[in-house]
PDB file of C-alpha atoms in Angstrom:
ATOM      1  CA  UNK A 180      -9.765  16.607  -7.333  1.00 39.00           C
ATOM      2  CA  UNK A 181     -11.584  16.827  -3.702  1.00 38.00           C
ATOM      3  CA  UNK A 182      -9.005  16.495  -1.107  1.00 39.00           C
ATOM      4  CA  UNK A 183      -9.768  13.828   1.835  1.00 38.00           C
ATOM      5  CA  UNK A 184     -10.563  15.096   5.258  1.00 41.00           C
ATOM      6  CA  UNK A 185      -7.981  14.540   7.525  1.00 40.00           C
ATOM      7  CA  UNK A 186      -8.840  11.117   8.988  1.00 46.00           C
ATOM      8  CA  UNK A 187      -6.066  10.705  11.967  1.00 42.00           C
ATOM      9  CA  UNK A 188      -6.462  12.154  15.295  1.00 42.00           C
ATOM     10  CA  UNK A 189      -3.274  14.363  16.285  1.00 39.00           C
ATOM     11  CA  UNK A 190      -0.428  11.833  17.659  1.00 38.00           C
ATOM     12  CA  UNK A 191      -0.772  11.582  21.468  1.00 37.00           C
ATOM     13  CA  UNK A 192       2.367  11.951  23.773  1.00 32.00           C
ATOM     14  CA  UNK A 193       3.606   8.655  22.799  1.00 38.00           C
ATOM     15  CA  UNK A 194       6.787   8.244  20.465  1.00 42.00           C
ATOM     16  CA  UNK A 195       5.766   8.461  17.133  1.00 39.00           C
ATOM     17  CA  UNK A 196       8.224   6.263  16.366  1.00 43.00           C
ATOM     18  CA  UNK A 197       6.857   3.647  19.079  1.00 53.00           C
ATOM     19  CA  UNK A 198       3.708   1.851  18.500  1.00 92.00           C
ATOM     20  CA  UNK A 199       3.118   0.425  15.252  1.00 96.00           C
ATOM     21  CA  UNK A 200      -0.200  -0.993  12.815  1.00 98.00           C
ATOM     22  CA  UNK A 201      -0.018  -3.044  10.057  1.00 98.00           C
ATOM     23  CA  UNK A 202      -3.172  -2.166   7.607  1.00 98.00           C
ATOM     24  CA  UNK A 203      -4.014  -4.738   5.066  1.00 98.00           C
ATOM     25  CA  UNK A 204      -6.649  -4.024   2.542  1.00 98.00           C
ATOM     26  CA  UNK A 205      -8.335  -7.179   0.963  1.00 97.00           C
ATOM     27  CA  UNK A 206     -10.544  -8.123  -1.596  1.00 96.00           C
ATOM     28  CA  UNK A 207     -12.020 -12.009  -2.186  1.00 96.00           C
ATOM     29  CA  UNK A 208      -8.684 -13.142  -0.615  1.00 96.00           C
ATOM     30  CA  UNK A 209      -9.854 -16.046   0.709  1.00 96.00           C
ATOM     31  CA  UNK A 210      -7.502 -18.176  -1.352  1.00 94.00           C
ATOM     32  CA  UNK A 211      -4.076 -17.209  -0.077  1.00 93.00           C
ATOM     33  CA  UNK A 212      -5.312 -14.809   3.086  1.00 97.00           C
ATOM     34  CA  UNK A 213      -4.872 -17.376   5.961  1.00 97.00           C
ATOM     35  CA  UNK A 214      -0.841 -17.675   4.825  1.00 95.00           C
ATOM     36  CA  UNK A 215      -0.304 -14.284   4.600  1.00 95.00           C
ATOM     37  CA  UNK A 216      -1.766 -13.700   8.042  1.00 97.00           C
ATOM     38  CA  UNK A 217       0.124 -16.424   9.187  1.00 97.00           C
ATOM     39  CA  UNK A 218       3.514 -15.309   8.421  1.00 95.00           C
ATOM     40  CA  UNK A 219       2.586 -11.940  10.239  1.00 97.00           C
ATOM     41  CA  UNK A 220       1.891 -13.499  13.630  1.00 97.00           C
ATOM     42  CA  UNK A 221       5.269 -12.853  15.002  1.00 95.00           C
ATOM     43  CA  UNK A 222       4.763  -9.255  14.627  1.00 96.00           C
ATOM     44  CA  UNK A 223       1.489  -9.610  16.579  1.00 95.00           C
ATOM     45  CA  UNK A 224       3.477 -11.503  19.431  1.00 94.00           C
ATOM     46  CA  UNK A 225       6.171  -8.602  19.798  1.00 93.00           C
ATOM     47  CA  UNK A 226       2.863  -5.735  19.492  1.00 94.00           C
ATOM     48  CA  UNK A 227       2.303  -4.851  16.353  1.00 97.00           C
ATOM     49  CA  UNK A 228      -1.183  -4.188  15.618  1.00 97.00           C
ATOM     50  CA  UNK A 229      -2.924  -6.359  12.696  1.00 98.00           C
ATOM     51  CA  UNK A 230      -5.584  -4.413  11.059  1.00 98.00           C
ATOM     52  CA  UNK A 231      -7.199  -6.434   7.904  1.00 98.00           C
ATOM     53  CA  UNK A 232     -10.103  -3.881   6.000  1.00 98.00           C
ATOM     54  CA  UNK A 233     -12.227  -5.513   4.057  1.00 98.00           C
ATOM     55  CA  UNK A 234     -13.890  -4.240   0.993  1.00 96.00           C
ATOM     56  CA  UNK A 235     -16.932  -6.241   0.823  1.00 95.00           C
ATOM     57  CA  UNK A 236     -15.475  -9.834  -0.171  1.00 96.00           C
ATOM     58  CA  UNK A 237     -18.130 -12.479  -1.618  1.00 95.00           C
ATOM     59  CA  UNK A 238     -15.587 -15.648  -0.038  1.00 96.00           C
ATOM     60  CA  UNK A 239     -14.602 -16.099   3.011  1.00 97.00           C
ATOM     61  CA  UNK A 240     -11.979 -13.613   3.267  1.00 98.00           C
ATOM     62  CA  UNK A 241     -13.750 -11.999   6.523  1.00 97.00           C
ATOM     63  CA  UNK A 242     -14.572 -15.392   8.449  1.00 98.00           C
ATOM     64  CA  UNK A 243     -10.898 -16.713   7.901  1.00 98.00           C
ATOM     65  CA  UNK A 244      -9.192 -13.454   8.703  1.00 98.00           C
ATOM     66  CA  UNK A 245     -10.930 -12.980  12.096  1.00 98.00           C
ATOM     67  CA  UNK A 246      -8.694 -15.269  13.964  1.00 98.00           C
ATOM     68  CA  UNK A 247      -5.482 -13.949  13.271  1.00 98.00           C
ATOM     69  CA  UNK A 248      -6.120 -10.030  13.495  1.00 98.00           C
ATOM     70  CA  UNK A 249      -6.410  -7.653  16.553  1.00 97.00           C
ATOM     71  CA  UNK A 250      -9.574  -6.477  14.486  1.00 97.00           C
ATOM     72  CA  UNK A 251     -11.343  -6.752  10.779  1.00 98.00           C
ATOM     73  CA  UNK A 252     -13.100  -3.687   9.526  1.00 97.00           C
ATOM     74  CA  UNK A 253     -15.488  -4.076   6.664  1.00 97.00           C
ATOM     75  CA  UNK A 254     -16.061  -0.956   4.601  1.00 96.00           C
ATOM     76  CA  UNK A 255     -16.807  -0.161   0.954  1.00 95.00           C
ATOM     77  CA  UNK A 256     -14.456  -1.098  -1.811  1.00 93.00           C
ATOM     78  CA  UNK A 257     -11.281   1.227  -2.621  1.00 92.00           C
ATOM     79  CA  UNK A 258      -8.003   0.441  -1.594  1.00 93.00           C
ATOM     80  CA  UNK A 259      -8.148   4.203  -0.498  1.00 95.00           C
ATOM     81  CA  UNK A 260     -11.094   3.948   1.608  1.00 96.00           C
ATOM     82  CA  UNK A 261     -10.353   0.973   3.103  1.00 97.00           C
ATOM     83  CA  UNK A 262      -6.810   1.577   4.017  1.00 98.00           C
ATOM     84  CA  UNK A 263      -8.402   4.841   5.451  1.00 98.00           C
ATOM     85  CA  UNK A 264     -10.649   3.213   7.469  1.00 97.00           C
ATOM     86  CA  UNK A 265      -7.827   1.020   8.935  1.00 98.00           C
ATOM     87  CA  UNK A 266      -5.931   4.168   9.797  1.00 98.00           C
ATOM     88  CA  UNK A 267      -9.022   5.672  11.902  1.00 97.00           C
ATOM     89  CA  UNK A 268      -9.095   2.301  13.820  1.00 95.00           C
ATOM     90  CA  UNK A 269      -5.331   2.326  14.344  1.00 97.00           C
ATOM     91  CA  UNK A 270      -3.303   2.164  17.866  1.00 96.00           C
ATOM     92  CA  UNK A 271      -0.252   2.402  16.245  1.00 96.00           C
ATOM     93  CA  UNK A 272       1.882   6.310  16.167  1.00 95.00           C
ATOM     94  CA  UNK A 273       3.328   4.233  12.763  1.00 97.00           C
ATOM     95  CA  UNK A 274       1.059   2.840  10.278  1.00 98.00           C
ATOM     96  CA  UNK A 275       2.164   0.943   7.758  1.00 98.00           C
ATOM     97  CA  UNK A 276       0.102  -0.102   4.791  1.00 98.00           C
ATOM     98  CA  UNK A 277       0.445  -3.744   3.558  1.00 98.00           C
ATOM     99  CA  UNK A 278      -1.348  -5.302   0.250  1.00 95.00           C
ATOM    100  CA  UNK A 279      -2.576  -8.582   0.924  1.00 94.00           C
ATOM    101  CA  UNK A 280       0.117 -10.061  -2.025  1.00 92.00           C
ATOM    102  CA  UNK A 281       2.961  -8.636  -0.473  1.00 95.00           C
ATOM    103  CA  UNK A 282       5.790  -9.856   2.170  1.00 96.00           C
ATOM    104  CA  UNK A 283       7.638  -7.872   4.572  1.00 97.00           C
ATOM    105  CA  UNK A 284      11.179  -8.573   4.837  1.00 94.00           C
ATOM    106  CA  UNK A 285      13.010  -9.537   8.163  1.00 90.00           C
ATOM    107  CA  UNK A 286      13.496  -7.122  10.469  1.00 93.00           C
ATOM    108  CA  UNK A 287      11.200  -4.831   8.586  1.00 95.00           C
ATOM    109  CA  UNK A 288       9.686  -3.278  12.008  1.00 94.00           C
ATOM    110  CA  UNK A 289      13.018  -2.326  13.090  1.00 94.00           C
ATOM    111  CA  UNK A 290      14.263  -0.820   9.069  1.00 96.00           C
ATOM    112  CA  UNK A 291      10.937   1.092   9.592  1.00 97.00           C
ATOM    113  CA  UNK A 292      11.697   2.391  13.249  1.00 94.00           C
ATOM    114  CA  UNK A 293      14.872   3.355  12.383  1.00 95.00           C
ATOM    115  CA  UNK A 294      13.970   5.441   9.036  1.00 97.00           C
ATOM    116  CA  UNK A 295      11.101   7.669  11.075  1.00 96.00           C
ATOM    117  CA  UNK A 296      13.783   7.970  14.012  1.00 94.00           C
ATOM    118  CA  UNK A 297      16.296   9.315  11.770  1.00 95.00           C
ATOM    119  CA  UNK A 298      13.962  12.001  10.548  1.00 94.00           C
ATOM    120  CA  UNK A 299      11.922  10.975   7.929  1.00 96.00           C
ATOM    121  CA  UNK A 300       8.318  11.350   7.926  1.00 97.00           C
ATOM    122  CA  UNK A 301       7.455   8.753   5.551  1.00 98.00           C
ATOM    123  CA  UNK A 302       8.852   5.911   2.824  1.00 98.00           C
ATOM    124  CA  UNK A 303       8.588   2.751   1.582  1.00 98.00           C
ATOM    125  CA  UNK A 304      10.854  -0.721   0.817  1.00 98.00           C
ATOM    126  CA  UNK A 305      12.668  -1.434  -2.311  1.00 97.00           C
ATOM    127  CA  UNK A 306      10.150  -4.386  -4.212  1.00 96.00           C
ATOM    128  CA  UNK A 307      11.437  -7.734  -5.569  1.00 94.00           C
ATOM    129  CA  UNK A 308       8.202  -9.193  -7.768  1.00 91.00           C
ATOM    130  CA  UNK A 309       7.746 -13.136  -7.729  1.00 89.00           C
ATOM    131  CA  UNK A 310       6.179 -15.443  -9.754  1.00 83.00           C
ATOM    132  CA  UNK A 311       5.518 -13.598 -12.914  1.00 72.00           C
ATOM    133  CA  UNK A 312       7.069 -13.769 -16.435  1.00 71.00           C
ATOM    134  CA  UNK A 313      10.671 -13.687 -17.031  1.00 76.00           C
ATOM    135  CA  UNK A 314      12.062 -10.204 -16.774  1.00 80.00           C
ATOM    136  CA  UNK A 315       9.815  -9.021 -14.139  1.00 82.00           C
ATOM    137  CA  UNK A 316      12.765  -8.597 -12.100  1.00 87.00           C
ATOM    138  CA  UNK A 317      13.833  -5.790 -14.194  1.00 88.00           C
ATOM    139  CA  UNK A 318      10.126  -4.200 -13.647  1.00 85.00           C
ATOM    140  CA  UNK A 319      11.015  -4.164  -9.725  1.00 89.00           C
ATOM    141  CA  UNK A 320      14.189  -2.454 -10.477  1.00 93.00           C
ATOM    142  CA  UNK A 321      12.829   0.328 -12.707  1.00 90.00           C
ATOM    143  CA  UNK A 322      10.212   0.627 -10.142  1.00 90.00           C
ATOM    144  CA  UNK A 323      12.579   0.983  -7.236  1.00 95.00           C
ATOM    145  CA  UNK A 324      14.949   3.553  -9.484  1.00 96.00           C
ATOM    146  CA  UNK A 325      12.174   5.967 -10.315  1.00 93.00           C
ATOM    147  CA  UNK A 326      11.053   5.730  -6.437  1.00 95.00           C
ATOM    148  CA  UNK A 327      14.009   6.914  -5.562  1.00 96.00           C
ATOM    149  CA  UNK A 328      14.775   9.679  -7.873  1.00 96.00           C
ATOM    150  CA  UNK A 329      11.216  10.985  -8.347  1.00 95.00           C
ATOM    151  CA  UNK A 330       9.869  10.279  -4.476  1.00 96.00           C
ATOM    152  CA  UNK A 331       6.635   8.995  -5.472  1.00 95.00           C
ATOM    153  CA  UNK A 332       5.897   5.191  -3.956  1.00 96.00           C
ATOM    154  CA  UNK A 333       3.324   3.031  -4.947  1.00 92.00           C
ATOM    155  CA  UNK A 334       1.231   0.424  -2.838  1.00 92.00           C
ATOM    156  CA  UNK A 335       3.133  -2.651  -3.874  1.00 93.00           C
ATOM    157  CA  UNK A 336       6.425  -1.136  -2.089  1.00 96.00           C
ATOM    158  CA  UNK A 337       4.543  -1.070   1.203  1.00 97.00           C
ATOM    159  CA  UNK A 338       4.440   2.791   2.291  1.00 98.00           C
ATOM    160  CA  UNK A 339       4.535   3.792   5.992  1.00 98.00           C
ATOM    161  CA  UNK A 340       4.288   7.084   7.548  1.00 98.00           C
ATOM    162  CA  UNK A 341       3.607   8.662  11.218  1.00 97.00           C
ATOM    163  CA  UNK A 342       0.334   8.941  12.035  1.00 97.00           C
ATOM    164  CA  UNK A 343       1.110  12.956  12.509  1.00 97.00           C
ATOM    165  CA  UNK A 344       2.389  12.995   8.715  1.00 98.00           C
ATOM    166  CA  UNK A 345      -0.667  10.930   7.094  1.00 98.00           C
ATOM    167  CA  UNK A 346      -2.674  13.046   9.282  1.00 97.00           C
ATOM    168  CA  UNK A 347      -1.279  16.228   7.429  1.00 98.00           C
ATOM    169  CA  UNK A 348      -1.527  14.522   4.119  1.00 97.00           C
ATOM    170  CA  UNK A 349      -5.154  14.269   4.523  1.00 97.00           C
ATOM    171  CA  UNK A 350      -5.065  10.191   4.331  1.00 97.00           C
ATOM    172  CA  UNK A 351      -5.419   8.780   0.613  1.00 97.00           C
ATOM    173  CA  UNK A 352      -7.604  10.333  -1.730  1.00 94.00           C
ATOM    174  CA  UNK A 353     -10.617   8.002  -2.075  1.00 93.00           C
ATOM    175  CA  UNK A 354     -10.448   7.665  -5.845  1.00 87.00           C
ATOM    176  CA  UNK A 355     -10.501   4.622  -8.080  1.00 79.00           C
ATOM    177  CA  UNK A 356      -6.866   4.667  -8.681  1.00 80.00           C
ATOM    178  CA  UNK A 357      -3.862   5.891  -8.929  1.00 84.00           C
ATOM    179  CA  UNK A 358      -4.252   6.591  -4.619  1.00 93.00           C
ATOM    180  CA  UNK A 359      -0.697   5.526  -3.649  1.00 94.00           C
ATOM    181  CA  UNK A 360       0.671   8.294  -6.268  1.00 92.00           C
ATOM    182  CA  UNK A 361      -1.409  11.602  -4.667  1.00 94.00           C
ATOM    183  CA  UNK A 362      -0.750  10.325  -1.166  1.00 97.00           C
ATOM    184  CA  UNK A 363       2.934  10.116  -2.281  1.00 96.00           C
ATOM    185  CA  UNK A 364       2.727  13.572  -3.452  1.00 95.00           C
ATOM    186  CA  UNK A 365       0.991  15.072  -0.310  1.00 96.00           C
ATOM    187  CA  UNK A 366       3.559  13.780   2.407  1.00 98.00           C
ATOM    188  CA  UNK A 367       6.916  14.270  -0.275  1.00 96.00           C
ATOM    189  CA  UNK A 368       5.960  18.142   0.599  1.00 96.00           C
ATOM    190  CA  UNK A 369       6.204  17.262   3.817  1.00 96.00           C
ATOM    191  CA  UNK A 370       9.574  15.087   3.354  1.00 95.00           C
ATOM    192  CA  UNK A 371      12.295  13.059   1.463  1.00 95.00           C
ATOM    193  CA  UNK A 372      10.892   9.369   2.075  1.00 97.00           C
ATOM    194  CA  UNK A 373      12.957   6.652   3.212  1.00 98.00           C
ATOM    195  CA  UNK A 374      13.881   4.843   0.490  1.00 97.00           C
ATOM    196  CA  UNK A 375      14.815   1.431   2.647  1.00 98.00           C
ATOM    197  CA  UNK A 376      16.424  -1.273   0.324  1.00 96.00           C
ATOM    198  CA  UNK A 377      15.222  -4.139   1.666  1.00 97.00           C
ATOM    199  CA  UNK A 378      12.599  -5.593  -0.327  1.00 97.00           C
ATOM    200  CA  UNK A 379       9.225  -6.510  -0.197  1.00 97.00           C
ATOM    201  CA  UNK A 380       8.107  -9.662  -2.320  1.00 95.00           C
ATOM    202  CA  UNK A 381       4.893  -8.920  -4.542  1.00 90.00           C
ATOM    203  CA  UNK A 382       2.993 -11.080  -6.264  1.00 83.00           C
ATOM    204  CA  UNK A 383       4.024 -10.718  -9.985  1.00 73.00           C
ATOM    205  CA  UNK A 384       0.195 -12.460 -10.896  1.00 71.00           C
ATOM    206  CA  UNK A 385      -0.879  -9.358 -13.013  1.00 68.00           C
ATOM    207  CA  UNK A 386       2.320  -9.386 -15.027  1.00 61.00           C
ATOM    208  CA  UNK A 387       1.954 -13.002 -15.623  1.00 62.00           C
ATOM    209  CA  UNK A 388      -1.730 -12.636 -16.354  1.00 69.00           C
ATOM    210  CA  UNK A 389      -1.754 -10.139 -19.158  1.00 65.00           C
ATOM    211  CA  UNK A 390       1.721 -10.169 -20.360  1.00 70.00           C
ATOM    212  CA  UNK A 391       4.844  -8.509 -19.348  1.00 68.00           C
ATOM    213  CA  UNK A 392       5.106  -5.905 -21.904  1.00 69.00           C
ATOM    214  CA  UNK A 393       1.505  -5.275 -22.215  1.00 74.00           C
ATOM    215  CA  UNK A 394       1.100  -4.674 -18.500  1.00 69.00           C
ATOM    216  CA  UNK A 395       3.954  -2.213 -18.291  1.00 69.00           C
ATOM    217  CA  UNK A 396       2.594  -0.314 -21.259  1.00 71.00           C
ATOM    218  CA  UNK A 397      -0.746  -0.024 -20.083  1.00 70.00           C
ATOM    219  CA  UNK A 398       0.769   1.493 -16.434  1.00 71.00           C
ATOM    220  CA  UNK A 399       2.709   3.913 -18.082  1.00 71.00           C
ATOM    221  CA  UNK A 400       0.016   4.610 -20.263  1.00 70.00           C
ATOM    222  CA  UNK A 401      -2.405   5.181 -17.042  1.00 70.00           C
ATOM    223  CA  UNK A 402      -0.125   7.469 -15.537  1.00 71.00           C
ATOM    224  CA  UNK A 403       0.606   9.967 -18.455  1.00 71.00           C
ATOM    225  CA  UNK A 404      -3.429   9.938 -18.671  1.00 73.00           C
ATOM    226  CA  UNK A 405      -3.631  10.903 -14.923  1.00 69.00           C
ATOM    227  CA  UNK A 406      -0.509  13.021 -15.447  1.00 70.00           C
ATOM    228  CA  UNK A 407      -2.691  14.904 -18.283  1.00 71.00           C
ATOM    229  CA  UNK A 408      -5.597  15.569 -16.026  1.00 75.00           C
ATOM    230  CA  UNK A 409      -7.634  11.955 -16.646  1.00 68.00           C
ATOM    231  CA  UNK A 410     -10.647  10.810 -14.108  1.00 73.00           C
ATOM    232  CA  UNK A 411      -9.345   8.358 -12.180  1.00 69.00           C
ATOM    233  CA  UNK A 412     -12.691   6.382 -12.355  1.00 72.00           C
ATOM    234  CA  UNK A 413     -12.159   6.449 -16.758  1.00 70.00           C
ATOM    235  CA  UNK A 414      -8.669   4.784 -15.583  1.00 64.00           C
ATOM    236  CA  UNK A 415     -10.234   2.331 -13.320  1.00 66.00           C
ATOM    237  CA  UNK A 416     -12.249   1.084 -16.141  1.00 69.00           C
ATOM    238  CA  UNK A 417      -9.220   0.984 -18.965  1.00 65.00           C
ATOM    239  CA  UNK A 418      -7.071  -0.575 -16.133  1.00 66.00           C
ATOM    240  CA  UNK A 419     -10.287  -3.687 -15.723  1.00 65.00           C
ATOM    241  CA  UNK A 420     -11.758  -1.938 -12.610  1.00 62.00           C
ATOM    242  CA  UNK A 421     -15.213  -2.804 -12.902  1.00 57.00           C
ATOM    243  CA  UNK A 422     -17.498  -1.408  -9.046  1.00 52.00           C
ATOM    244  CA  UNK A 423     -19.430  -3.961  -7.904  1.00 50.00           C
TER     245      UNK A 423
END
């Protein structure tokens, strides 16, 4: 697998624990997109930077966005790329990376401050998923256990990192899939993340769209292939990936 460039210029003489950027990376979001913006305009007013990347939306997921970011980068679709591309655009010595279906708890900035201050280079929030099928709350804790023993985040659990450590990591891989587990990888060699326990809220949609049982299956499934060597593109495609 072709390791990323590094992406990030070296942190400046600013804390690295100071400045901070949100990066969301959407897709046709247009339905729900204006609400979650909305609910992160408080973090705007005490200076956290909003970046939205786009990933070549056919609504109006750009045109409604505008308004409530500090900027809106369009770029070809991959979570990877685009959250990439939100990183090189980034003010922020922090950068934390959002998915357009999840919620930040209260006080997240300051959980988030506090975890890089203490001396971690990286982590992510415990995950609560909402509005899926019953038992999905026992998904979010099996997620948040293996987190924490293995040290591998995904994207739902809303990873942050100093700029200097995703810098080192060489920003996420810009595969198909599966970009939140090698960028978890790169910066757990350079430390322990934070494993904060207050919790995001996801959007439980997928489990509720194609079952509970069958959706976990096919994830673990995914990962032993990728585990075992599989193309992340072939796992793109089992997982309903289809490139525009």
């Amino acid at each position: 697998m072709k390791r990323a460039q590094a992406i990030v210029p070296s942190p400046t003489a600013a804390d690295l624990v100071g400045g901070l950027s949100i990066v969301m990376p959407v897709l046709d979001e247009a339905a729900g997109i204006v609400a979650r913006l909305q609910s992160l305009q408080p973090l705007r007013r005490q200076g956290v930077e909003l970046i939205v990347v786009d990933g070549g939306s056919q609504d109006d997921t750009v045109s409604l966005a505008e308004p409530l970011a500090d900027r809106v980068v369009t770029t070809d679709r991959g979570r990877g790329r685009q959250m990439n591309a939100g990183a090189v655009c980034a003010r922020g010595n922090t950068l934390l990376f959002l998915h357009a279906d999840t919620v930040l708890p209260p006080a997240a900035m300051s959980a988030v401050r506090q975890a890089l201050a203490s001396g971690a280079a990286w982590g992510r929030f415990d995950v609560r998923i909402v509005d899926g099928p019953a038992g999905v709350a026992v998904v979010g804790w099996a997620m948040n256990l293996r987190s924490r023993i293995t040290g591998i985040a995904t994207g739902d659990q809303a990873m942050f990192c100093t700029r200097e450590a995703f810098s080192a990591a060489g920003g996420f891989p810009e595969i198909a899939l599966m970009e939140d587990i090698v960028l978890s990888q790169r910066l757990r060699a350079i430390s322990r993340p934070a494993c904060l326990r207050q919790r995001v809220e996801t959007s439980g949609r997928r489990w509720a769209r194609h079952g509970l049982a069958r959706t976990v299956l096919t994830m673990w499934w995914l990962r032993l292939r990728f585990w075992l060597g599989a193309s992340p593109d072939a796992l793109a495609r089992a997982y309903g990936y289809t490139p525009r």
